[in-house]
Amino acid sequence: MTLTRRGYAARAPSPRVSATGRRVEGYPRAMALHPNLAELAPLVGTWRGQGHGTYPTIDAFDYTEELTFTDLGKPFLAYQQRTMSTAGTPMHVEHGYLRCPAPGRIEVTLAQPTGQTELGHGSVTTDPLRIVLDCRVDNTDSAKVVTATHRELAVDGDDLTTTFSMAAVGEPMTLHLTSRMRRVSGQG
């Protein structure tokens, strides 16, 4: 136990071991990965790397991306994504959950502070892990209109590559982002 600035006692988290026997940092207790998530086990952890963005309505840009997939001891993974410009300025953030209702199937719910939510489904294949997601999008009244997205993630050891396409602001489904990341914490 340690004392925080506000006088509350806090415990340091203890290491966690996943269902595959790999150590995962920063969990308050040891618990097995939910069996429905076995296909997603290679995602658990934090990934960081470089990306490139383009779209017909904007200038091309480069960015740094960080993805974190957290096992909460339930039949879903928490997901957090954030990007920064090459100068370190925050660009985008989104949060959500991934779950596998059946082998080879995946579902996702995502929320973005820009006024969009995504609900999607897709496929999961293993050896190596590959996820393909197609999402429908709902927009707040003041948000830029995005009608659909397509995401692909591929894990090969400690390397994660992603692509993100979207149909937005009157444009058809078009590639928007690509990134290549390395695992910085987690199963490894």
PDB file of C-alpha atoms in Angstrom, residues 2 7 11 26 37 50 52 66 68 73 80 83 93 99-100 104 106 114 118-121 124 129 141 165-166 176 187:
ATOM      1  CA  THR A   2       1.130   3.517  -0.806  1.00  0.00           C
ATOM      2  CA  GLY A   7      -4.456  10.431   1.185  1.00  0.00           C
ATOM      3  CA  ARG A  11      -2.073  -1.095  -4.151  1.00  0.00           C
ATOM      4  CA  GLY A  26      -0.571  -4.060 -14.838  1.00  0.00           C
ATOM      5  CA  LEU A  37     -11.082 -14.712 -26.315  1.00  0.00           C
ATOM      6  CA  GLN A  50       4.064   4.784 -37.231  1.00  0.00           C
ATOM      7  CA  HIS A  52       0.273   7.173 -42.768  1.00  0.00           C
ATOM      8  CA  GLU A  66      -0.808   3.496 -29.932  1.00  0.00           C
ATOM      9  CA  THR A  68      -4.032  -1.033 -26.154  1.00  0.00           C
ATOM     10  CA  GLY A  73     -11.649 -10.995 -17.067  1.00  0.00           C
ATOM     11  CA  GLN A  80      -8.127   2.079 -26.684  1.00  0.00           C
ATOM     12  CA  THR A  83      -2.789   8.959 -32.458  1.00  0.00           C
ATOM     13  CA  VAL A  93      -8.748   8.819 -29.864  1.00  0.00           C
ATOM     14  CA  ARG A  99     -15.725  -9.902 -28.370  1.00  0.00           C
ATOM     15  CA  CYS A 100     -15.852 -13.274 -30.105  1.00  0.00           C
ATOM     16  CA  GLY A 104     -13.904 -17.323 -36.190  1.00  0.00           C
ATOM     17  CA  ILE A 106     -15.700 -11.067 -33.935  1.00  0.00           C
ATOM     18  CA  THR A 114     -15.753  13.353 -32.877  1.00  0.00           C
ATOM     19  CA  GLU A 118     -19.267   2.084 -34.765  1.00  0.00           C
ATOM     20  CA  LEU A 119     -20.959  -1.305 -34.475  1.00  0.00           C
ATOM     21  CA  GLY A 120     -19.328  -4.035 -36.456  1.00  0.00           C
ATOM     22  CA  HIS A 121     -18.732  -7.685 -37.063  1.00  0.00           C
ATOM     23  CA  VAL A 124     -10.918 -13.893 -37.050  1.00  0.00           C
ATOM     24  CA  LEU A 129      -3.869 -13.694 -36.285  1.00  0.00           C
ATOM     25  CA  ASP A 141     -26.005  15.856 -35.527  1.00  0.00           C
ATOM     26  CA  SER A 165     -10.986   2.458 -44.778  1.00  0.00           C
ATOM     27  CA  MET A 166     -14.109   4.578 -44.542  1.00  0.00           C
ATOM     28  CA  HIS A 176      -7.693   6.213 -45.058  1.00  0.00           C
ATOM     29  CA  GLN A 187       2.204 -10.827 -23.718  1.00  0.00           C
TER      30      GLN A 187
END
